[in-house]
mmCIF file of C-alpha atoms in Angstrom:
data_model
loop_
_atom_site.group_PDB
_atom_site.id
_atom_site.type_symbol
_atom_site.label_atom_id
_atom_site.label_comp_id
_atom_site.label_asym_id
_atom_site.label_seq_id
_atom_site.Cartn_x
_atom_site.Cartn_y
_atom_site.Cartn_z
ATOM 1 C CA MET X 166 8.167 2.514 11.927
ATOM 2 C CA ARG X 167 7.077 5.835 10.503
ATOM 3 C CA ILE X 168 5.168 6.860 7.384
ATOM 4 C CA GLU X 169 6.337 9.980 5.605
ATOM 5 C CA TYR X 170 5.982 11.663 2.227
ATOM 6 C CA LEU X 171 8.086 10.264 -0.587
ATOM 7 C CA ALA X 172 8.840 13.926 -1.362
ATOM 8 C CA ASP X 173 10.949 13.960 1.818
ATOM 9 C CA HIS X 174 12.702 10.661 1.039
ATOM 10 C CA LEU X 175 13.627 10.685 -2.641
ATOM 11 C CA GLU X 176 16.407 8.210 -1.871
ATOM 12 C CA ALA X 177 13.615 5.590 -1.560
ATOM 13 C CA LEU X 178 12.442 6.178 -5.137
ATOM 14 C CA PRO X 179 14.715 3.621 -6.885
ATOM 15 C CA VAL X 180 13.831 0.732 -4.570
ATOM 16 C CA LEU X 181 10.103 1.537 -4.634
ATOM 17 C CA ALA X 182 10.077 1.808 -8.422
ATOM 18 C CA ARG X 183 11.921 -1.510 -8.737
ATOM 19 C CA TRP X 184 9.520 -3.266 -6.352
ATOM 20 C CA GLN X 185 6.484 -1.866 -8.161
ATOM 21 C CA HIS X 186 7.858 -2.742 -11.568
ATOM 22 C CA GLU X 187 8.598 -6.311 -10.478
ATOM 23 C CA GLU X 188 5.108 -6.640 -8.960
ATOM 24 C CA TRP X 189 2.960 -4.923 -11.593
ATOM 25 C CA GLY X 190 5.136 -4.282 -14.669
ATOM 26 C CA GLY X 191 3.411 -7.065 -16.574
ATOM 27 C CA LEU X 192 0.049 -5.303 -16.301
ATOM 28 C CA ARG X 193 1.201 -2.577 -18.705
ATOM 29 C CA PRO X 194 2.480 -4.000 -21.967
ATOM 30 C CA GLY X 195 5.811 -2.404 -22.822
ATOM 31 C CA ASP X 196 6.252 -0.840 -19.391
ATOM 32 C CA THR X 197 9.843 -0.271 -18.263
ATOM 33 C CA LEU X 198 11.533 0.373 -14.953
ATOM 34 C CA GLU X 199 12.447 3.830 -16.238
ATOM 35 C CA ALA X 200 8.793 4.624 -17.022
ATOM 36 C CA ARG X 201 7.701 3.352 -13.603
ATOM 37 C CA THR X 202 10.389 5.468 -11.952
ATOM 38 C CA ALA X 203 9.193 8.548 -13.845
ATOM 39 C CA ARG X 204 5.541 7.939 -12.876
ATOM 40 C CA LEU X 205 6.451 7.466 -9.231
ATOM 41 C CA GLY X 206 8.766 10.478 -9.360
ATOM 42 C CA ALA X 207 5.804 12.611 -10.432
ATOM 43 C CA GLN X 208 3.980 11.686 -7.193
ATOM 44 C CA VAL X 209 6.148 13.691 -4.829
ATOM 45 C CA ASN X 210 3.569 16.198 -3.637
ATOM 46 C CA ARG X 211 2.576 16.835 -0.033
ATOM 47 C CA ASP X 212 -0.482 19.035 -0.506
ATOM 48 C CA ARG X 213 -2.191 17.758 -3.648
ATOM 49 C CA ILE X 214 -2.853 14.681 -5.723
ATOM 50 C CA PRO X 215 -0.761 12.776 -6.787
ATOM 51 C CA LEU X 216 1.175 11.963 -3.658
ATOM 52 C CA THR X 217 2.992 8.923 -2.307
ATOM 53 C CA VAL X 218 3.862 7.969 1.236
ATOM 54 C CA VAL X 219 6.647 5.626 2.251
ATOM 55 C CA ALA X 220 6.938 3.383 5.306
ATOM 56 C CA LEU X 221 10.384 3.499 6.893
ATOM 57 C CA ASP X 222 12.167 1.775 9.753
ATOM 58 C CA GLU X 223 15.157 3.996 10.413
ATOM 59 C CA ALA X 224 16.636 4.231 6.870
ATOM 60 C CA THR X 225 15.114 0.931 5.669
ATOM 61 C CA VAL X 226 12.305 1.248 3.136
ATOM 62 C CA LEU X 227 9.405 -1.047 4.045
ATOM 63 C CA GLY X 228 6.740 -0.088 1.502
ATOM 64 C CA SER X 229 4.600 2.640 0.025
ATOM 65 C CA ALA X 230 1.126 3.685 -1.094
ATOM 66 C CA SER X 231 -0.149 6.409 -3.401
ATOM 67 C CA LEU X 232 -3.105 8.741 -3.860
ATOM 68 C CA ILE X 233 -3.578 9.333 -7.590
ATOM 69 C CA SER X 234 -6.210 10.783 -9.918
ATOM 70 C CA GLU X 235 -6.590 7.839 -12.298
ATOM 71 C CA ASP X 236 -5.829 4.153 -11.926
ATOM 72 C CA MET X 237 -8.146 2.389 -14.385
ATOM 73 C CA ASP X 238 -8.051 3.838 -17.883
ATOM 74 C CA THR X 239 -11.355 2.057 -18.573
ATOM 75 C CA ARG X 240 -13.062 3.952 -15.727
ATOM 76 C CA PRO X 241 -11.935 7.603 -16.058
ATOM 77 C CA GLU X 242 -15.092 8.809 -14.301
ATOM 78 C CA LEU X 243 -13.864 7.271 -11.040
ATOM 79 C CA THR X 244 -11.427 9.490 -9.178
ATOM 80 C CA PRO X 245 -9.258 9.629 -7.085
ATOM 81 C CA TRP X 246 -7.650 6.284 -6.213
ATOM 82 C CA LEU X 247 -5.650 4.573 -3.525
ATOM 83 C CA ALA X 248 -2.987 2.820 -5.589
ATOM 84 C CA SER X 249 0.290 0.930 -5.515
ATOM 85 C CA VAL X 250 0.067 -0.353 -1.954
ATOM 86 C CA PHE X 251 3.206 -2.439 -1.633
ATOM 87 C CA VAL X 252 5.194 -3.829 1.292
ATOM 88 C CA ASP X 253 8.570 -5.555 1.022
ATOM 89 C CA PRO X 254 7.711 -9.284 0.975
ATOM 90 C CA ALA X 255 10.134 -9.903 3.860
ATOM 91 C CA LYS X 256 8.222 -7.376 6.006
ATOM 92 C CA ARG X 257 4.628 -8.434 5.301
ATOM 93 C CA ARG X 258 2.020 -9.567 7.832
ATOM 94 C CA ARG X 259 3.072 -6.914 10.346
ATOM 95 C CA GLY X 260 0.289 -4.378 9.723
ATOM 96 C CA ILE X 261 2.376 -2.129 7.489
ATOM 97 C CA ALA X 262 -0.058 -2.253 4.546
ATOM 98 C CA GLY X 263 -2.941 -1.297 6.836
ATOM 99 C CA GLN X 264 -1.002 1.661 8.188
ATOM 100 C CA LEU X 265 -0.130 2.796 4.661
ATOM 101 C CA VAL X 266 -3.774 2.541 3.578
ATOM 102 C CA ARG X 267 -4.989 4.459 6.641
ATOM 103 C CA ARG X 268 -2.424 7.196 5.941
ATOM 104 C CA ILE X 269 -3.605 7.604 2.338
ATOM 105 C CA VAL X 270 -7.229 7.713 3.523
ATOM 106 C CA ALA X 271 -6.246 10.420 6.024
ATOM 107 C CA GLU X 272 -4.471 12.365 3.259
ATOM 108 C CA ALA X 273 -7.594 12.083 1.082
ATOM 109 C CA ALA X 274 -9.752 13.356 3.970
ATOM 110 C CA ARG X 275 -7.360 16.269 4.525
ATOM 111 C CA LEU X 276 -7.649 17.149 0.835
ATOM 112 C CA GLY X 277 -11.469 17.044 0.954
ATOM 113 C CA VAL X 278 -11.897 13.911 -1.174
ATOM 114 C CA PRO X 279 -15.518 12.730 -0.719
ATOM 115 C CA LEU X 280 -15.098 9.231 -2.179
ATOM 116 C CA LEU X 281 -11.926 7.233 -2.739
ATOM 117 C CA TYR X 282 -11.545 4.181 -4.998
ATOM 118 C CA LEU X 283 -9.213 1.225 -5.257
ATOM 119 C CA TYR X 284 -9.047 -1.933 -7.282
ATOM 120 C CA THR X 285 -7.507 -5.187 -6.215
ATOM 121 C CA VAL X 286 -6.969 -8.652 -7.594
ATOM 122 C CA HIS X 287 -6.145 -10.484 -4.362
ATOM 123 C CA SER X 288 -6.613 -8.225 -1.326
ATOM 124 C CA GLU X 289 -10.365 -7.668 -1.040
ATOM 125 C CA LYS X 290 -10.459 -9.105 2.517
ATOM 126 C CA LEU X 291 -7.672 -6.796 3.709
ATOM 127 C CA TYR X 292 -9.447 -3.706 2.437
ATOM 128 C CA ALA X 293 -12.812 -4.871 3.812
ATOM 129 C CA ARG X 294 -11.193 -5.235 7.261
ATOM 130 C CA LEU X 295 -9.956 -1.659 6.884
ATOM 131 C CA GLY X 296 -13.510 -0.411 6.244
ATOM 132 C CA TRP X 297 -13.653 -0.333 2.449
ATOM 133 C CA THR X 298 -16.896 -1.274 0.691
ATOM 134 C CA PHE X 299 -17.305 -3.576 -2.299
ATOM 135 C CA GLN X 300 -18.549 -1.706 -5.377
ATOM 136 C CA GLU X 301 -18.218 -4.166 -8.259
ATOM 137 C CA ARG X 302 -16.351 -7.041 -9.860
ATOM 138 C CA THR X 303 -15.025 -6.427 -13.341
ATOM 139 C CA THR X 304 -12.295 -7.421 -15.756
ATOM 140 C CA TYR X 305 -9.360 -5.082 -16.167
ATOM 141 C CA ARG X 306 -6.295 -5.833 -18.277
ATOM 142 C CA GLU X 307 -7.275 -9.489 -18.498
ATOM 143 C CA SER X 308 -7.587 -9.888 -14.709
ATOM 144 C CA GLU X 309 -10.666 -10.211 -12.547
ATOM 145 C CA VAL X 310 -10.599 -7.265 -10.140
ATOM 146 C CA VAL X 311 -12.754 -5.863 -7.373
ATOM 147 C CA ILE X 312 -13.418 -2.132 -7.191
ATOM 148 C CA MET X 313 -13.916 -0.859 -3.657
ATOM 149 C CA THR X 314 -14.705 2.544 -2.166
ATOM 150 C CA CYS X 315 -14.478 4.462 1.082
ATOM 151 C CA GLU X 316 -15.580 7.860 2.307
ATOM 152 C CA PRO X 317 -12.380 9.269 3.828
ATOM 153 C CA ALA X 318 -14.136 11.669 6.211
ATOM 154 C CA LYS X 319 -16.059 8.742 7.748
ATOM 155 C CA MET X 320 -13.143 6.331 8.094
ATOM 156 C CA PRO X 321 -11.569 5.668 11.507
ATOM 157 C CA PRO X 322 -8.022 6.976 11.952
#
């Protein structure tokens, strides 16, 4: 398996957008697959935020993760964010999500990000194992979420 920039694998965009829309489309009232595709298509940078990385096994797309400026419209003061960590359900529990998260943290460190945020509904334990710190519990879009942080420069590779 390798993790590379989505910018170098645009052929993965349709499957990633479909997976993300199926997983999180209900969180944005009125969201469409086309809108999700456009948002993801805007994250094809290599040297600045926003950027997305994709996990690949040969030509098979396994998952992705993003580094974006804003992820909670109710908390615009918090920036930037690890977002949209997703692994194909058939490929889960193999460490792929952890590798994607570590890659985004490394990208944030490379870009000089002092503090990185994420929010999660169900994966607090995963992120804690990866070195992220609990910041707060809150309600966002009618779901109970946990906001977590990390300092990219201090995270293990």
